[in-house]
Short mmCIF file of C-alpha atoms in Angstrom, two decimals:
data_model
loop_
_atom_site.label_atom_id
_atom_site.label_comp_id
_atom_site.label_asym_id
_atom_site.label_seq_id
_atom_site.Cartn_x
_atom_site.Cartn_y
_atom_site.Cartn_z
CA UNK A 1 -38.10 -40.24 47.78
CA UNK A 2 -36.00 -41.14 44.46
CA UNK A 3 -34.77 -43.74 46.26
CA UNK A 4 -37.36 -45.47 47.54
CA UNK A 5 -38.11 -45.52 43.90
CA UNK A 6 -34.54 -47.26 42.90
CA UNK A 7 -35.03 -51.23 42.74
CA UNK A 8 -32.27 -53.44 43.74
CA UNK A 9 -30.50 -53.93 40.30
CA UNK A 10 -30.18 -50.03 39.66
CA UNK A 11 -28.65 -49.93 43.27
CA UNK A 12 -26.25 -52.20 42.60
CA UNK A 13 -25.08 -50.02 39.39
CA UNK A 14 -24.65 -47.28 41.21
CA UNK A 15 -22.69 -48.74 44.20
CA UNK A 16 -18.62 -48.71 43.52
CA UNK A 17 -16.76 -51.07 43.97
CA UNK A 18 -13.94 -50.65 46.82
CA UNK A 19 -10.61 -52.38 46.60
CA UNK A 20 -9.06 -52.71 50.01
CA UNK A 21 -5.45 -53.95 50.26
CA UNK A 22 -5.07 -56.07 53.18
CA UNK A 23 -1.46 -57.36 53.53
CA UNK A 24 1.26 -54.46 51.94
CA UNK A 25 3.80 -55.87 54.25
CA UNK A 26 4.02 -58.71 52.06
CA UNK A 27 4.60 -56.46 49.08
CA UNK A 28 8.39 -57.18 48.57
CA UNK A 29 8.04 -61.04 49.89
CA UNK A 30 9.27 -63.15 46.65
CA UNK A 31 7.23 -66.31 48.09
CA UNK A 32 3.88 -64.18 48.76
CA UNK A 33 2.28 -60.83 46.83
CA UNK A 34 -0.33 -58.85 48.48
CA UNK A 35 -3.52 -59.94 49.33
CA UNK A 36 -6.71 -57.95 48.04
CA UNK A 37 -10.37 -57.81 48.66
CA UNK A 38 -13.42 -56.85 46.63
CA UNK A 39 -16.11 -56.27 48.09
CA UNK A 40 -19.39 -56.11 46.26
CA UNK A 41 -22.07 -54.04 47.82
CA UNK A 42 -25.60 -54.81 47.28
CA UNK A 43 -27.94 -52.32 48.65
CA UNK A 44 -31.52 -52.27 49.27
CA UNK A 45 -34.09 -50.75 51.58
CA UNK A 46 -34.17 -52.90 53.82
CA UNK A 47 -30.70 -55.22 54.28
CA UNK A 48 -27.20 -55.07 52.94
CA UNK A 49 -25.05 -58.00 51.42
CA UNK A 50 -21.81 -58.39 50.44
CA UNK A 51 -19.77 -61.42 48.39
CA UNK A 52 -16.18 -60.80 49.05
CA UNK A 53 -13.90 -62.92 46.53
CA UNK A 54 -9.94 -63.30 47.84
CA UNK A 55 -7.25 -63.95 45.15
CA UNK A 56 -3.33 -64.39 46.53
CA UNK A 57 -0.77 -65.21 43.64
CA UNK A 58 2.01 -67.18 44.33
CA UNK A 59 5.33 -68.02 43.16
CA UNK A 60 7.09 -66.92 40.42
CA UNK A 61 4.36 -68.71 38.06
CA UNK A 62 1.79 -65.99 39.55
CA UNK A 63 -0.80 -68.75 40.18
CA UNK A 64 -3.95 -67.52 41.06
CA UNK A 65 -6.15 -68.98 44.16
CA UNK A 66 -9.83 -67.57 44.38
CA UNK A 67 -12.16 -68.19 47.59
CA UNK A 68 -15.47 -67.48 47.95
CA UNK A 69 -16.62 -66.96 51.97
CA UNK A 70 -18.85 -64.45 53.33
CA UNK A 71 -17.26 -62.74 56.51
CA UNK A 72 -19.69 -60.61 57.54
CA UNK A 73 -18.26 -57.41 57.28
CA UNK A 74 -22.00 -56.07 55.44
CA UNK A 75 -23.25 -56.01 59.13
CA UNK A 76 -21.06 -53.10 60.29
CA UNK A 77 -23.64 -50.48 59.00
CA UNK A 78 -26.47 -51.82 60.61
CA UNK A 79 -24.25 -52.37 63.57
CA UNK A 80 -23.31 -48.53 63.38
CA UNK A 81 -26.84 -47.08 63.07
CA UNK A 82 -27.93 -49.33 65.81
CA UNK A 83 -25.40 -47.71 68.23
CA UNK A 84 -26.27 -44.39 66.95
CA UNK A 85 -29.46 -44.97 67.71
CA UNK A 86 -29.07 -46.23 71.23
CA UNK A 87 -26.80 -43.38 72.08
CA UNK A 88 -29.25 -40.26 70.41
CA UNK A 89 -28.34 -37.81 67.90
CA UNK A 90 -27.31 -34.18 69.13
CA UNK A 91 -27.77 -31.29 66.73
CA UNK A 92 -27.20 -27.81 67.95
CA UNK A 93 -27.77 -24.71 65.61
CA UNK A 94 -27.07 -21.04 66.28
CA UNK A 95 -28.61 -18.46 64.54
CA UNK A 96 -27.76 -15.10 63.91
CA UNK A 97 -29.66 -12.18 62.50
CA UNK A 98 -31.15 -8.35 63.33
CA UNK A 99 -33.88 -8.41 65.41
CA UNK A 100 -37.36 -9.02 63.29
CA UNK A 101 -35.57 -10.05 60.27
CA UNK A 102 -37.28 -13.87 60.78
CA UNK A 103 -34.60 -15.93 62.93
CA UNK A 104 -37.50 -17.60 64.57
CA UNK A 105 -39.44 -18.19 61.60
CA UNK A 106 -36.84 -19.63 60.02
CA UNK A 107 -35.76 -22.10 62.89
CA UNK A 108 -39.40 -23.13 63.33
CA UNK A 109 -39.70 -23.51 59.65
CA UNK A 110 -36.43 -26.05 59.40
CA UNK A 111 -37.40 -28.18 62.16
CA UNK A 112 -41.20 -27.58 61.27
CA UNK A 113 -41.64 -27.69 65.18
CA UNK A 114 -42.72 -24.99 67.95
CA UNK A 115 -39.76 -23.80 69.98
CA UNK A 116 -41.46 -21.04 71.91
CA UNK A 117 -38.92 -18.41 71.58
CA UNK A 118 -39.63 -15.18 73.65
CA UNK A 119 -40.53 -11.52 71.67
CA UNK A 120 -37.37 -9.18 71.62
CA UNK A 121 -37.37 -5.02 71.75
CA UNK A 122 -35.10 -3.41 70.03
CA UNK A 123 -33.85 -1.82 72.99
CA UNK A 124 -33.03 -4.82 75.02
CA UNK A 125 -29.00 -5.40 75.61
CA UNK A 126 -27.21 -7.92 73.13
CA UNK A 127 -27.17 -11.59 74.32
CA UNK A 128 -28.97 -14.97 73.82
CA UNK A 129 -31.86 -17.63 73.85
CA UNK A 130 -31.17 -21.14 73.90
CA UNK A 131 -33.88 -23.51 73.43
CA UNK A 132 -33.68 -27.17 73.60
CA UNK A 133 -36.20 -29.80 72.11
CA UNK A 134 -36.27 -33.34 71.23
CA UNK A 135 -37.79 -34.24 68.30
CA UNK A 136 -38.43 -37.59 66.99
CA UNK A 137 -39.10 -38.98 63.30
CA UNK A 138 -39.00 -42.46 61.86
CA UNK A 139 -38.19 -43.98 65.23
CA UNK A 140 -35.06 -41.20 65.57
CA UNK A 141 -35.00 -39.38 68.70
CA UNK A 142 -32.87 -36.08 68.22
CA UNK A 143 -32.32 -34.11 70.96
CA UNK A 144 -32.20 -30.20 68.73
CA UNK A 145 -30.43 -27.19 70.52
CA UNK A 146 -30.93 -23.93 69.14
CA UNK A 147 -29.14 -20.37 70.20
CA UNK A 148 -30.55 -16.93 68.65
CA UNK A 149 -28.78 -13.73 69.07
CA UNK A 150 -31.15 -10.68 70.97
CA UNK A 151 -30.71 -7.15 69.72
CA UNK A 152 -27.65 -8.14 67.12
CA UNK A 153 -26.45 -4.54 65.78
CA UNK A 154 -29.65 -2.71 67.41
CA UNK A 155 -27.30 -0.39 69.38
CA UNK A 156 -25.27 3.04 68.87
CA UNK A 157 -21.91 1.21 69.95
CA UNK A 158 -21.52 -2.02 67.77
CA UNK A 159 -18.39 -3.68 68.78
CA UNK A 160 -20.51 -6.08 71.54
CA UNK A 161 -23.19 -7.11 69.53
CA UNK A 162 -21.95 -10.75 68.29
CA UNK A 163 -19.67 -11.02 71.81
CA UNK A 164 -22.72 -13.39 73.96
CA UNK A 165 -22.76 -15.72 70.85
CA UNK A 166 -18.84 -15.75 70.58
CA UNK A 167 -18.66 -16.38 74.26
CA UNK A 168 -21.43 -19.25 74.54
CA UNK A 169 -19.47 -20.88 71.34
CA UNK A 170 -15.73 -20.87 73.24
CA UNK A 171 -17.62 -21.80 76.68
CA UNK A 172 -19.05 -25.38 75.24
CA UNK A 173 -15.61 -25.98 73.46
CA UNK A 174 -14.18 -25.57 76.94
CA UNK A 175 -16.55 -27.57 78.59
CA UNK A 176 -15.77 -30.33 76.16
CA UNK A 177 -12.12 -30.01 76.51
CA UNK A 178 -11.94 -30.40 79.75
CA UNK A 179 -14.58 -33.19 79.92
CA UNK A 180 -11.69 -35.12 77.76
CA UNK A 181 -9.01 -33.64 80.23
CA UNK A 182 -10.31 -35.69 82.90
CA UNK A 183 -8.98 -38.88 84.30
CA UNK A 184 -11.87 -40.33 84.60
CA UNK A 185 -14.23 -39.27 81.94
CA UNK A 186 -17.69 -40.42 80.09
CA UNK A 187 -17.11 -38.81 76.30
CA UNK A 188 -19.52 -41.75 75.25
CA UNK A 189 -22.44 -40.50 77.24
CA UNK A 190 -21.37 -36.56 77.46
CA UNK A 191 -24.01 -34.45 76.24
CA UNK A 192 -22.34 -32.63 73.34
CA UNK A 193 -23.32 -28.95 73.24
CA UNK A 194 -20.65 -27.83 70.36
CA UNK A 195 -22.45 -25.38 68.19
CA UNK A 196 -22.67 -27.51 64.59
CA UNK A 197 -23.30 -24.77 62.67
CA UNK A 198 -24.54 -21.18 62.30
CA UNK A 199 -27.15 -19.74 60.15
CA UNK A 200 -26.14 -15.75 59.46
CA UNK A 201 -29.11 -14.14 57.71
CA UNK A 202 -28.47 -11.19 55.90
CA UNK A 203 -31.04 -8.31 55.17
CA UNK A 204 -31.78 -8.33 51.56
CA UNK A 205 -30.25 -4.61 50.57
CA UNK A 206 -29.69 -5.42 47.48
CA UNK A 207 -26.57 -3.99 46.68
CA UNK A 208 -23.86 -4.34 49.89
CA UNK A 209 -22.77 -6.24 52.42
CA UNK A 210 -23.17 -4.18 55.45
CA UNK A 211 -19.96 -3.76 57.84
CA UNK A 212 -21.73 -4.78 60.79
CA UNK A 213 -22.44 -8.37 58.53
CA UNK A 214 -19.04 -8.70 57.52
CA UNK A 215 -17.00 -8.48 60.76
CA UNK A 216 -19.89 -10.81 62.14
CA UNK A 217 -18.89 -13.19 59.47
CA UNK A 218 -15.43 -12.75 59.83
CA UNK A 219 -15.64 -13.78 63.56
CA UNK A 220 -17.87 -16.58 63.28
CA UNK A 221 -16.06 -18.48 60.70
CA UNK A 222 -12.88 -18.42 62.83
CA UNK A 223 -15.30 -20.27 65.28
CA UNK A 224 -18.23 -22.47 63.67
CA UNK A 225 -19.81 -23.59 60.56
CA UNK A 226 -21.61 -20.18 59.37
CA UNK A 227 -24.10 -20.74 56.52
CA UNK A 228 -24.89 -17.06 55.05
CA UNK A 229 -28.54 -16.74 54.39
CA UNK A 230 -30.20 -13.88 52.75
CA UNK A 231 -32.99 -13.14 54.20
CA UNK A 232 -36.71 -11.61 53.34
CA UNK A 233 -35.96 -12.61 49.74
CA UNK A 234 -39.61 -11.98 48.84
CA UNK A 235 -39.29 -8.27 49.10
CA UNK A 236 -36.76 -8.16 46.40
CA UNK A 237 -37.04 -9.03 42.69
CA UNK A 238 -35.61 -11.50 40.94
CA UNK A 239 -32.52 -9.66 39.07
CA UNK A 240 -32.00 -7.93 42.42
CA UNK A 241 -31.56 -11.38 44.29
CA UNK A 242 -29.10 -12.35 41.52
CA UNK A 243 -26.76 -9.28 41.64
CA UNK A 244 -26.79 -9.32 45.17
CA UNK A 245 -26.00 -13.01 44.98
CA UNK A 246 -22.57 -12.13 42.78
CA UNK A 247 -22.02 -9.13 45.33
CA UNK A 248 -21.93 -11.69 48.36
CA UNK A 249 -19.66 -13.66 46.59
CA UNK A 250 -17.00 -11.28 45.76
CA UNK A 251 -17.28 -10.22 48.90
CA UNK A 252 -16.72 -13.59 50.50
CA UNK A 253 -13.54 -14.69 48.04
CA UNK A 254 -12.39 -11.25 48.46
CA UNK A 255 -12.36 -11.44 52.45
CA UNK A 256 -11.32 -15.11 52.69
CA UNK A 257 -13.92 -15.88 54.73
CA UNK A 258 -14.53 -19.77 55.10
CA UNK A 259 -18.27 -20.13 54.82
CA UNK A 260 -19.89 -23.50 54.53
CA UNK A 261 -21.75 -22.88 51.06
CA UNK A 262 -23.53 -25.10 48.73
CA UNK A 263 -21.53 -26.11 45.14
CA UNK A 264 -24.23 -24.24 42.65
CA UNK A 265 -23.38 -20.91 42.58
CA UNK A 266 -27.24 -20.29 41.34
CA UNK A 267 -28.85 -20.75 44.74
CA UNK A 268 -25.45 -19.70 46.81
CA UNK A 269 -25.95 -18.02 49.25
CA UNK A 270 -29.30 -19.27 49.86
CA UNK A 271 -32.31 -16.81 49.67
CA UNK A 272 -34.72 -17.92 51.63
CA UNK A 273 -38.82 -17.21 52.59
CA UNK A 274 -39.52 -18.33 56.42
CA UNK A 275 -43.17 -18.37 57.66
CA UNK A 276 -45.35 -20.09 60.32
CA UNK A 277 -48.50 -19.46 58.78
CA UNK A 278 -50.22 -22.37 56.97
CA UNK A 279 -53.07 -22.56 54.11
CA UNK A 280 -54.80 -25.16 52.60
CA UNK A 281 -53.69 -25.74 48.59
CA UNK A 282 -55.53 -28.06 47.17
CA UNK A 283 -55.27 -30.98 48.98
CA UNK A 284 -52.60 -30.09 50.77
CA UNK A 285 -51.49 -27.79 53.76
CA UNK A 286 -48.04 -25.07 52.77
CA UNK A 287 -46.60 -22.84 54.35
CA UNK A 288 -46.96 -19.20 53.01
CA UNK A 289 -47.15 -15.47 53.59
CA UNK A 290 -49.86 -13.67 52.83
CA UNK A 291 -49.55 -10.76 50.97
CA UNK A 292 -52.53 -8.16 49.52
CA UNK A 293 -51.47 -9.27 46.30
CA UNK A 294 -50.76 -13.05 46.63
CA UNK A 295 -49.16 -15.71 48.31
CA UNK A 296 -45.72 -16.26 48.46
CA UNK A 297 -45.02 -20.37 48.87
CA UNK A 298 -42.06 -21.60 51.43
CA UNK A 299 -41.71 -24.86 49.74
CA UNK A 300 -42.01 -23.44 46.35
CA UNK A 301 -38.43 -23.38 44.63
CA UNK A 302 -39.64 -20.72 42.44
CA UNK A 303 -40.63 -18.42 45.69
CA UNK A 304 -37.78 -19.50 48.22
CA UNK A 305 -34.55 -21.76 48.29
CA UNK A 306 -36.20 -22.90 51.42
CA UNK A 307 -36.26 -26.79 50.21
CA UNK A 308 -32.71 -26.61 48.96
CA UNK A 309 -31.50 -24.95 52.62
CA UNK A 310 -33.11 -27.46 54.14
CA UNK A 311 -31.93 -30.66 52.29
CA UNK A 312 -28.22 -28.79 52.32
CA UNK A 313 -28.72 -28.81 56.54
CA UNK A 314 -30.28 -31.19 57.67
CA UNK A 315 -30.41 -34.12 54.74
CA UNK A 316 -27.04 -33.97 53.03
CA UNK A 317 -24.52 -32.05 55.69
CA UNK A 318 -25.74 -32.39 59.29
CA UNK A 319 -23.03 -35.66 60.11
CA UNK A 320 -20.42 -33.38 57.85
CA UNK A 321 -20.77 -30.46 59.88
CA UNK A 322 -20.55 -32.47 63.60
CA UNK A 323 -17.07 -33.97 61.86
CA UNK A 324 -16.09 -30.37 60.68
CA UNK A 325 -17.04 -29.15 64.17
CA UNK A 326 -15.32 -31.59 66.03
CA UNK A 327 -12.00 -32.31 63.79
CA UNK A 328 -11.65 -28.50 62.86
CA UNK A 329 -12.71 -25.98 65.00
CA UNK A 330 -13.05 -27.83 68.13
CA UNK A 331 -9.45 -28.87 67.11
CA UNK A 332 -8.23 -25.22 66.80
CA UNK A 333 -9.43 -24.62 70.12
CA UNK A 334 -7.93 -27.26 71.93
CA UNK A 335 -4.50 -26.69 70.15
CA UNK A 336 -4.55 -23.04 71.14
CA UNK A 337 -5.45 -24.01 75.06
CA UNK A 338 -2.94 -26.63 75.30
CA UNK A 339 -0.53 -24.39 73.46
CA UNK A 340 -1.12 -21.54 76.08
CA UNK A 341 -0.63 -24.69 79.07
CA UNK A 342 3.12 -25.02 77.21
CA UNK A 343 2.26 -28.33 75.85
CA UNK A 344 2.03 -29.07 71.96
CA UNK A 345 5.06 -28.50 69.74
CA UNK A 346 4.15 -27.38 66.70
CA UNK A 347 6.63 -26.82 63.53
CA UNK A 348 7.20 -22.82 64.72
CA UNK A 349 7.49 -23.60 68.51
CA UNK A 350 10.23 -26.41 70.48
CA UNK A 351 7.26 -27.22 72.96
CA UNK A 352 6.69 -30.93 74.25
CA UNK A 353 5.05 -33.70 71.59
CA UNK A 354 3.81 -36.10 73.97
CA UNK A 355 2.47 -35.92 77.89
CA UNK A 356 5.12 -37.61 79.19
CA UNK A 357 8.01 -34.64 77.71
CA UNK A 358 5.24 -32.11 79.06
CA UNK A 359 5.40 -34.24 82.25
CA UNK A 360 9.44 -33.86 82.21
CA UNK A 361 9.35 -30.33 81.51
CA UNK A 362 6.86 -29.33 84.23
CA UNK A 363 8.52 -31.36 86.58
CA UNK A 364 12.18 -29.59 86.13
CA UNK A 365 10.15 -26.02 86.07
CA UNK A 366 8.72 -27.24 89.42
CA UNK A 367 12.27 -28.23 90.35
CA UNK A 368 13.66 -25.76 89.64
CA UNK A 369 10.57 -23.15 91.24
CA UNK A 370 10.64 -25.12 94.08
CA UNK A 371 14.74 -24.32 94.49
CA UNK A 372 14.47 -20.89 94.02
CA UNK A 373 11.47 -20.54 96.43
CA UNK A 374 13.72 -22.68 99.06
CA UNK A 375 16.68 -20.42 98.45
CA UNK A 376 14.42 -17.48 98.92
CA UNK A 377 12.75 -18.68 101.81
CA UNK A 378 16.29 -19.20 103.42
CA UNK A 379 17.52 -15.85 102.22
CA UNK A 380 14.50 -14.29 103.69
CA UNK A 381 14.96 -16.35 107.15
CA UNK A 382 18.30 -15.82 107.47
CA UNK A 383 17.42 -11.87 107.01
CA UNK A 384 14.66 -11.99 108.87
CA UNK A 385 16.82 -13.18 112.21
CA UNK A 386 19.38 -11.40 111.83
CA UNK A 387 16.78 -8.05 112.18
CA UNK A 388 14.90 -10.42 115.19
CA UNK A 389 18.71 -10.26 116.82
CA UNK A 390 19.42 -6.72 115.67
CA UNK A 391 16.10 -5.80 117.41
CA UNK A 392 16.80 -8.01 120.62
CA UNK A 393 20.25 -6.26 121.33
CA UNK A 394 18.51 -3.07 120.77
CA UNK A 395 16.07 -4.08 122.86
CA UNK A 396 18.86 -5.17 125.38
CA UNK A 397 20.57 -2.03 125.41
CA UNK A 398 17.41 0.03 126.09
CA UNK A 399 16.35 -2.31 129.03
CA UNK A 400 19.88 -2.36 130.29
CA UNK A 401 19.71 1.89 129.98
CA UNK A 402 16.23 2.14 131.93
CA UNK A 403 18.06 0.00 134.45
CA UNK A 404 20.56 1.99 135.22
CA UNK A 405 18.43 4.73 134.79
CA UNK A 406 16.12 3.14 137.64
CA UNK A 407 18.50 2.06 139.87
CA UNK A 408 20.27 5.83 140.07
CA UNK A 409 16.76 7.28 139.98
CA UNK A 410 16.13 4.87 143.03
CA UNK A 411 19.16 5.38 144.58
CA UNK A 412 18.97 9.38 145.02
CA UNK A 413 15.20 8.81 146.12
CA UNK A 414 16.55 6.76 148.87
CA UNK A 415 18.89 9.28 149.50
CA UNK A 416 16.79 11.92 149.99
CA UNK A 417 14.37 9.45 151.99
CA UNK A 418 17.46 9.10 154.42
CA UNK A 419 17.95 12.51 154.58
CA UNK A 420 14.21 13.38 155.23
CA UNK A 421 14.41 10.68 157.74
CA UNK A 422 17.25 12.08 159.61
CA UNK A 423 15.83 15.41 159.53
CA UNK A 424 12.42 14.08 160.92
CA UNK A 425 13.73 12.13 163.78
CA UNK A 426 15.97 15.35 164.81
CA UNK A 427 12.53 17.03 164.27
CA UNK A 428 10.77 14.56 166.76
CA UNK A 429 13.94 14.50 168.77
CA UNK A 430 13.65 18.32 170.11
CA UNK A 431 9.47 17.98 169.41
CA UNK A 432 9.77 15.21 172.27
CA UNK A 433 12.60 17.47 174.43
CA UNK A 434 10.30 20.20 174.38
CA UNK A 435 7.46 17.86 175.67
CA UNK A 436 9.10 16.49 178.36
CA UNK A 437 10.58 19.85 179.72
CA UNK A 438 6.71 21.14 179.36
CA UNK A 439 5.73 17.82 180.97
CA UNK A 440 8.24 18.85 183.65
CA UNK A 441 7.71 22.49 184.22
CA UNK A 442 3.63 21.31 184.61
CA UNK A 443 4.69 19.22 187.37
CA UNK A 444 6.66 21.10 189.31
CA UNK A 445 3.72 23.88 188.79
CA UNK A 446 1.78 21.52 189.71
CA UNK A 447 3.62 20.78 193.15
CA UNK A 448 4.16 24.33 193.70
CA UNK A 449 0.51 24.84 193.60
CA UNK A 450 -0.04 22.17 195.85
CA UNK A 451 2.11 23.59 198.36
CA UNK A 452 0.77 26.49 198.08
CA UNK A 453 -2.69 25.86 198.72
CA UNK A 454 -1.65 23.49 201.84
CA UNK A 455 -0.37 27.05 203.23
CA UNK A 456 -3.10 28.59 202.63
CA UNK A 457 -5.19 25.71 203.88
CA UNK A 458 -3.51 26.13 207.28
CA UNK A 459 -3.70 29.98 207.52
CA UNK A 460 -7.23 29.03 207.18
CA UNK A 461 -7.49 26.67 209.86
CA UNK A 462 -4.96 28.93 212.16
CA UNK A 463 -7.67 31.97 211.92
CA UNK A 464 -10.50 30.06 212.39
CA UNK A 465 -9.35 28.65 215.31
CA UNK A 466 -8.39 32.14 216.91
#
């Protein structure tokens, strides 16, 4: 709002001036001195222009030459915010807090939009919401991703409570890195999901920084942009606020912790007042809580450092903490995964610099894999027929034994089929004898008989006829 208030001539004063060198490799040329630019920024709402004068001394005599010519260089903002623009803005904020201390509030409150978050019991298991919106203002489209922690320090056993936020944080990382690891990859169009920064509220005790907050912090910072922000700051008085205020701090500088906190030490950490609830003041529409004895503003300096978190968020620091995201953290994490891959030399470790010595390196591992796993492989064949031909003559050997085995086995059952034989034809030998003498002896009983009867036949016939 001040500067829509500036005109063009107080813009100008307060515009530097930027010297550029352009041409330091002719520093120690005798015939030619180094060329300079300055460029003169004029700024308004609407347009900027820029006069660029040129001087270039030459000779020993240091003659001067001046030339006035516009380039065109005062397009590149415009030409930057119109790409911007094309491609969309991606802001994505975590937030982390006890459950009912006002994470929801206060996310609703900085965006002063709806994002529908769901109620959480204090006995549900630690994890997280993410909510995406897209919100638009002045022709901006920015496409707002928010993650709140469920049940953070709500249970007997601690130790898991930040471990869903710590894991969604390393997953996008990942997911970035190896969207850059591919060979053919769309960076320009990949929708970034790198947390940007983290808003830690702290319950206003007062006096400490709880354990539970502290190893939080601790973890975070390693990870993300964490902005510490007391919480509830209307249910403690003003000299309270400010001891607790130098408590925090010592307790920061005394931890090293790397927090992303505002210069004045007055309103650092922020205490803030988060509410959804709107009344009508005078002419205009605020954001309060109601209280039996009063109202307690949002927007009101006085009541909450509300105003100051948000200009320190979103108005001053939102491109600083995408950079810090991406250039620092991001970068840690990508040095340590590359570093466990064996690629990366750093000043403590002799691994590659480039991709083509990882390249080398991986290939004479592989070489040299790949000959041990052949020599194995031909130990292990070798081994493995001499046991095949070990087992074979075994096998031999028992075959050849059953054989001979067989054949004497077959050899005395022929025998004693022979001998059976022998005794079984004698056997049929007398067995036939002894029919043919009975077949005999019938006969001749037979003829006897006959004869007999023809006697008897005839002494018949002899009496009769007498």
């Amino acid at each position: 709002k001040k500067q829509k208030n500036l005109n063009n001539d107080q813009a100008n004063q307060k515009l530097p001036q930027l010297i550029i060198p352009l041409s330091k490799h002719f520093a120690h040329n005798t015939h030619s001195l180094p060329v300079y630019t300055l460029p003169i920024y004029t700024h308004s709402l609407q347009h900027y222009t820029m006069a660029t004068e040129t001087y270039r001394r030459l000779g020993s005599s240091d003659r001067t030459l001046s030339l006035h010519e516009r380039v065109g260089f005062d397009t590149l903002p415009d030409q930057f915010v119109n790409r911007e623009r094309q491609r969309g803005y991606r802001v994505n904020i975590a937030c982390v807090g006890e459950t009912a201390i006002g994470k929801s509030s206060l996310l609703d409150s900085i965006f002063d939009t709806e994002f529908g978050f769901k109620p959480v019991e204090h006995s549900a298991e630690p994890g997280i919401e993410v909510v995406e919106k897209t919100l638009s203002e002045g022709g901006v489209d920015v496409h707002v991703t928010v993650i709140k922690s469920i049940a953070f320090g709500d249970q007997l056993d601690r130790s898991t409570s930040l471990q869903p936020m710590l894991e969604y944080i390393e997953q996008q990382n990942e997911k970035y890195l190896q969207e850059e690891l591919k060979t053919h990859r769309s960076i320009a169009t990949y929708q970034d999901t790198r947390v940007h920064a983290c808003l830690f509220l702290l319950p206003p005790t007062g006096t400490l920084l709880r354990s539970i907050d502290l190893e939080g912090l601790r973890k975070l910072s390693r990870c993300v942009n964490v902005i510490p922000v007391i919480a509830k700051a209307d249910t403690v008085t003003q000299e309270e606020l400010s001891t607790f205020r130098q408590v925090l701090r010592q307790e920061f500088s005394s931890n090293n912790l790397n927090l992303f906190l505002p210069s004045d030490q007055t309103i650092s950490p922020f205490a803030v007042v988060a509410s959804k609830t709107k009344v009508a003041l005078g002419s205009e529409e605020m954001r309060v809580r109601q209280y039996p004895w009063g109202l307690v503003e949002v927007d009101n300096p006085k009541h909450s450092d509300f105003i100051s978190l948000h200009d320190f968020l979103v108005c001053r620091n939102l491109e600083v903490l995408r950079r810090k995201t991406h250039n620092n953290f991001y970068e840690q994490h990508r040095m340590a995964r590359l570093a466990e891959l064996g690629l990366g030399a750093t000043e403590s470790s002799d691994g590659p610099a480039s991709l083509t010595d990882f390249y080398e390196r991986k290939a004479a591992e592989y070489q040299k894999i790949k000959e041990t796993q052949e020599l194995e492989i031909r130990t292990k064949f070798v081994e493995s027929v001499k046991q095949r031909e070990q087992q074979v003559r075994l096998r031999q050997q028992t075959l050849r034994e059953k054989k001979v085995m067989v054949e004497k086995t077959h050899q005395e059952t022929m025998q004693a089929l022979d001998a059976k034989i022998k005794t079984l034809e004698a056997a049929r030998s007398q067995w036939e004898a002894a029919k043919q003498r009975e077949e005999q002896e019938a006969e001749e009983a037979a003829k006897a008989g006959k004869k007999d009867k023809h006697k008897k036949d005839k002494h018949k016939k002899s009496d009769h006829a007498s």
